Amino acid sequence: MLDDFMTRATLAGVGTAVAAAPLGCFVVWRRMAYFGDATAHAAILGVALSLAFQISIFPGVLAVALIMALTVTVLAGRGYEMDTLLGVLAHSALAFGLVAVSFLSGIRIDLMAYLFGDILAVSRLDLLVIWGGAVLVVALIAWRWSALLTSTLNAELAYASGLNPKREQLILTLSLAITVAVAIKVVGVLLIAALLIIPAAAARGLARTPEAMAVTAAGIGAVSAVAGLQGAYVFDTPAGPSIVCVAAILFAGLNLVGWRNKAGA
């Protein structure tokens, strides 16, 4: 069954949705959308370093994404506004990555595959990495769920409860880096933030509890992956962008239904 490229692609898309869903909820709640985008942009530098040192893409991307996220976390509030700091680091890392790639002689690189994903070329090893990363992210978030929620709601309340908000932020940072490394094969660095944010934003109006929102976001992400792949196959469109397009359509449709219901109430 896994010899079928569409089966592997579907499993990869669902695995990425599972990893991105709970993390995407915290990205939405904490208004960290640009933070996720900046971490994803840094992944190109990780790709370049991985190719230069002839190692697997996953550890290189994971290391650079983690360094970027930690750097932003450390420097935030030290004389720079968060959006300014993220803008500088994100675009600098992307530029350095693209320049570094140009110096790699004798290595054929398909930049479009890294920028927008190449889910149809997912191998069995890629599937193992994607699902391994997804399980790790879900385990981390589940382990610290209550603490993360408390820190997200109110930092002072977290301190009063004996929690360290900075430690919880570090756990989110680590989870985000893992998700970026997992998702680069599926949707590419330019669309990772969309896969994090759109399903979570779409689920926000449907769920009554944080837990329900995370589960609903995972469902919307999985449906987007499956429907996007089918659409790409039928209409011969890029797979990664097609997945994000379906997620955007679901977001718009669910919001229209919600607004209509409120108007009729």
PDB file of C-alpha atoms in Angstrom, residues 52-191:
ATOM      1  CA  ALA A  52      26.643  21.560   2.542  1.00  0.00           C
ATOM      2  CA  PHE A  53      27.488  19.075   5.307  1.00  0.00           C
ATOM      3  CA  GLN A  54      25.816  16.201   3.437  1.00  0.00           C
ATOM      4  CA  ILE A  55      23.437  15.299   6.222  1.00  0.00           C
ATOM      5  CA  SER A  56      19.694  14.670   6.304  1.00  0.00           C
ATOM      6  CA  ILE A  57      17.498  17.728   5.789  1.00  0.00           C
ATOM      7  CA  PHE A  58      15.458  17.142   8.947  1.00  0.00           C
ATOM      8  CA  PRO A  59      18.182  17.668  11.607  1.00  0.00           C
ATOM      9  CA  GLY A  60      19.590  20.700   9.773  1.00  0.00           C
ATOM     10  CA  VAL A  61      16.208  22.389   9.477  1.00  0.00           C
ATOM     11  CA  LEU A  62      15.307  21.458  13.064  1.00  0.00           C
ATOM     12  CA  ALA A  63      18.557  22.925  14.412  1.00  0.00           C
ATOM     13  CA  VAL A  64      18.260  26.229  12.531  1.00  0.00           C
ATOM     14  CA  ALA A  65      14.542  26.605  13.287  1.00  0.00           C
ATOM     15  CA  LEU A  66      15.228  25.981  16.968  1.00  0.00           C
ATOM     16  CA  ILE A  67      18.118  28.479  17.011  1.00  0.00           C
ATOM     17  CA  MET A  68      15.908  31.085  15.335  1.00  0.00           C
ATOM     18  CA  ALA A  69      13.059  30.545  17.776  1.00  0.00           C
ATOM     19  CA  LEU A  70      15.372  30.633  20.800  1.00  0.00           C
ATOM     20  CA  THR A  71      17.102  33.782  19.529  1.00  0.00           C
ATOM     21  CA  VAL A  72      13.788  35.571  19.160  1.00  0.00           C
ATOM     22  CA  THR A  73      12.693  34.417  22.609  1.00  0.00           C
ATOM     23  CA  VAL A  74      15.930  35.645  24.234  1.00  0.00           C
ATOM     24  CA  LEU A  75      16.120  38.998  22.416  1.00  0.00           C
ATOM     25  CA  ALA A  76      12.438  39.902  22.721  1.00  0.00           C
ATOM     26  CA  GLY A  77      11.909  42.822  25.068  1.00  0.00           C
ATOM     27  CA  ARG A  78      15.571  43.883  25.027  1.00  0.00           C
ATOM     28  CA  GLY A  79      15.237  47.119  23.131  1.00  0.00           C
ATOM     29  CA  TYR A  80      13.430  45.761  20.070  1.00  0.00           C
ATOM     30  CA  GLU A  81       9.763  45.392  19.289  1.00  0.00           C
ATOM     31  CA  MET A  82       8.802  41.776  18.588  1.00  0.00           C
ATOM     32  CA  ASP A  83       7.519  42.397  15.053  1.00  0.00           C
ATOM     33  CA  THR A  84      10.684  44.325  14.127  1.00  0.00           C
ATOM     34  CA  LEU A  85      12.941  41.619  15.519  1.00  0.00           C
ATOM     35  CA  LEU A  86      11.008  38.870  13.747  1.00  0.00           C
ATOM     36  CA  GLY A  87      11.088  40.767  10.460  1.00  0.00           C
ATOM     37  CA  VAL A  88      14.840  41.284  10.610  1.00  0.00           C
ATOM     38  CA  LEU A  89      15.686  37.712  11.594  1.00  0.00           C
ATOM     39  CA  ALA A  90      13.164  36.004   9.301  1.00  0.00           C
ATOM     40  CA  HIS A  91      14.115  37.764   6.099  1.00  0.00           C
ATOM     41  CA  SER A  92      17.820  37.735   6.936  1.00  0.00           C
ATOM     42  CA  ALA A  93      17.785  33.969   7.493  1.00  0.00           C
ATOM     43  CA  LEU A  94      15.836  33.418   4.270  1.00  0.00           C
ATOM     44  CA  ALA A  95      18.239  35.610   2.294  1.00  0.00           C
ATOM     45  CA  PHE A  96      21.356  33.982   3.769  1.00  0.00           C
ATOM     46  CA  GLY A  97      19.841  30.573   3.054  1.00  0.00           C
ATOM     47  CA  LEU A  98      19.146  31.378  -0.594  1.00  0.00           C
ATOM     48  CA  VAL A  99      22.650  32.832  -1.017  1.00  0.00           C
ATOM     49  CA  ALA A 100      24.218  29.807   0.681  1.00  0.00           C
ATOM     50  CA  VAL A 101      22.336  27.473  -1.656  1.00  0.00           C
ATOM     51  CA  SER A 102      23.832  29.282  -4.671  1.00  0.00           C
ATOM     52  CA  PHE A 103      27.347  28.404  -3.454  1.00  0.00           C
ATOM     53  CA  LEU A 104      26.668  24.668  -3.363  1.00  0.00           C
ATOM     54  CA  SER A 105      28.407  23.418  -6.478  1.00  0.00           C
ATOM     55  CA  GLY A 106      27.737  19.971  -7.864  1.00  0.00           C
ATOM     56  CA  ILE A 107      24.430  19.669  -6.001  1.00  0.00           C
ATOM     57  CA  ARG A 108      21.173  19.928  -7.900  1.00  0.00           C
ATOM     58  CA  ILE A 109      18.601  21.728  -5.790  1.00  0.00           C
ATOM     59  CA  ASP A 110      14.932  22.253  -6.516  1.00  0.00           C
ATOM     60  CA  LEU A 111      14.245  25.408  -4.519  1.00  0.00           C
ATOM     61  CA  MET A 112      10.550  25.338  -5.420  1.00  0.00           C
ATOM     62  CA  ALA A 113      10.230  22.006  -3.610  1.00  0.00           C
ATOM     63  CA  TYR A 114      11.575  23.557  -0.407  1.00  0.00           C
ATOM     64  CA  LEU A 115       9.656  26.811  -0.775  1.00  0.00           C
ATOM     65  CA  PHE A 116       6.258  25.267  -1.599  1.00  0.00           C
ATOM     66  CA  GLY A 117       6.698  21.618  -0.633  1.00  0.00           C
ATOM     67  CA  ASP A 118       7.008  18.397  -2.608  1.00  0.00           C
ATOM     68  CA  ILE A 119       4.534  16.136  -0.857  1.00  0.00           C
ATOM     69  CA  LEU A 120       4.165  13.827  -3.870  1.00  0.00           C
ATOM     70  CA  ALA A 121       7.827  12.829  -3.498  1.00  0.00           C
ATOM     71  CA  VAL A 122       7.483  11.725   0.139  1.00  0.00           C
ATOM     72  CA  SER A 123       9.312   8.466   0.834  1.00  0.00           C
ATOM     73  CA  ARG A 124       8.761   5.844   3.532  1.00  0.00           C
ATOM     74  CA  LEU A 125      11.611   7.372   5.530  1.00  0.00           C
ATOM     75  CA  ASP A 126       9.988  10.806   5.202  1.00  0.00           C
ATOM     76  CA  LEU A 127       6.743   9.319   6.512  1.00  0.00           C
ATOM     77  CA  LEU A 128       8.581   7.912   9.517  1.00  0.00           C
ATOM     78  CA  VAL A 129      10.116  11.308  10.246  1.00  0.00           C
ATOM     79  CA  ILE A 130       6.812  13.171   9.777  1.00  0.00           C
ATOM     80  CA  TRP A 131       4.782  10.878  12.006  1.00  0.00           C
ATOM     81  CA  GLY A 132       7.591  10.604  14.551  1.00  0.00           C
ATOM     82  CA  GLY A 133       7.703  14.394  14.754  1.00  0.00           C
ATOM     83  CA  ALA A 134       3.905  14.604  14.951  1.00  0.00           C
ATOM     84  CA  VAL A 135       3.755  12.136  17.849  1.00  0.00           C
ATOM     85  CA  LEU A 136       6.530  14.025  19.664  1.00  0.00           C
ATOM     86  CA  VAL A 137       4.785  17.397  19.244  1.00  0.00           C
ATOM     87  CA  VAL A 138       1.415  16.038  20.381  1.00  0.00           C
ATOM     88  CA  ALA A 139       3.083  14.340  23.362  1.00  0.00           C
ATOM     89  CA  LEU A 140       4.860  17.562  24.378  1.00  0.00           C
ATOM     90  CA  ILE A 141       1.690  19.644  24.113  1.00  0.00           C
ATOM     91  CA  ALA A 142      -0.426  17.026  25.936  1.00  0.00           C
ATOM     92  CA  TRP A 143       2.160  16.765  28.712  1.00  0.00           C
ATOM     93  CA  ARG A 144       2.160  20.526  29.354  1.00  0.00           C
ATOM     94  CA  TRP A 145      -1.402  21.296  28.222  1.00  0.00           C
ATOM     95  CA  SER A 146      -2.727  22.779  31.473  1.00  0.00           C
ATOM     96  CA  ALA A 147       0.473  24.710  32.134  1.00  0.00           C
ATOM     97  CA  LEU A 148       0.546  26.062  28.590  1.00  0.00           C
ATOM     98  CA  LEU A 149      -3.082  27.151  28.807  1.00  0.00           C
ATOM     99  CA  THR A 150      -2.520  28.897  32.136  1.00  0.00           C
ATOM    100  CA  SER A 151       0.582  30.695  30.829  1.00  0.00           C
ATOM    101  CA  THR A 152      -1.315  31.711  27.702  1.00  0.00           C
ATOM    102  CA  LEU A 153      -4.241  33.143  29.680  1.00  0.00           C
ATOM    103  CA  ASN A 154      -2.224  35.129  32.193  1.00  0.00           C
ATOM    104  CA  ALA A 155       1.477  35.138  33.055  1.00  0.00           C
ATOM    105  CA  GLU A 156       0.811  36.394  36.590  1.00  0.00           C
ATOM    106  CA  LEU A 157      -1.688  33.599  37.159  1.00  0.00           C
ATOM    107  CA  ALA A 158       0.930  31.137  35.940  1.00  0.00           C
ATOM    108  CA  TYR A 159       3.497  32.462  38.438  1.00  0.00           C
ATOM    109  CA  ALA A 160       0.892  32.284  41.215  1.00  0.00           C
ATOM    110  CA  SER A 161       0.259  28.636  40.282  1.00  0.00           C
ATOM    111  CA  GLY A 162       3.952  27.836  40.578  1.00  0.00           C
ATOM    112  CA  LEU A 163       4.533  27.740  36.821  1.00  0.00           C
ATOM    113  CA  ASN A 164       7.295  29.374  34.808  1.00  0.00           C
ATOM    114  CA  PRO A 165       5.827  31.028  31.672  1.00  0.00           C
ATOM    115  CA  LYS A 166       9.281  31.219  30.077  1.00  0.00           C
ATOM    116  CA  ARG A 167       9.663  27.452  30.381  1.00  0.00           C
ATOM    117  CA  GLU A 168       6.272  26.952  28.755  1.00  0.00           C
ATOM    118  CA  GLN A 169       7.298  29.335  26.000  1.00  0.00           C
ATOM    119  CA  LEU A 170      10.418  27.220  25.486  1.00  0.00           C
ATOM    120  CA  ILE A 171       8.278  24.088  25.090  1.00  0.00           C
ATOM    121  CA  LEU A 172       6.165  25.863  22.470  1.00  0.00           C
ATOM    122  CA  THR A 173       9.343  27.015  20.745  1.00  0.00           C
ATOM    123  CA  LEU A 174      10.702  23.465  20.604  1.00  0.00           C
ATOM    124  CA  SER A 175       7.365  22.154  19.293  1.00  0.00           C
ATOM    125  CA  LEU A 176       7.277  24.854  16.645  1.00  0.00           C
ATOM    126  CA  ALA A 177      10.782  23.989  15.455  1.00  0.00           C
ATOM    127  CA  ILE A 178       9.855  20.294  15.177  1.00  0.00           C
ATOM    128  CA  THR A 179       6.684  21.143  13.257  1.00  0.00           C
ATOM    129  CA  VAL A 180       8.579  23.343  10.809  1.00  0.00           C
ATOM    130  CA  ALA A 181      11.108  20.569  10.190  1.00  0.00           C
ATOM    131  CA  VAL A 182       8.284  18.068   9.666  1.00  0.00           C
ATOM    132  CA  ALA A 183       6.168  20.282   7.408  1.00  0.00           C
ATOM    133  CA  ILE A 184       8.860  21.500   5.019  1.00  0.00           C
ATOM    134  CA  LYS A 185       8.464  18.407   2.840  1.00  0.00           C
ATOM    135  CA  VAL A 186       4.684  18.778   2.741  1.00  0.00           C
ATOM    136  CA  VAL A 187       3.940  22.472   2.179  1.00  0.00           C
ATOM    137  CA  GLY A 188       7.359  24.159   2.077  1.00  0.00           C
ATOM    138  CA  VAL A 189       8.695  27.021   4.170  1.00  0.00           C
ATOM    139  CA  LEU A 190       6.457  29.700   2.652  1.00  0.00           C
ATOM    140  CA  LEU A 191       3.206  27.898   3.511  1.00  0.00           C
TER     141      LEU A 191
END
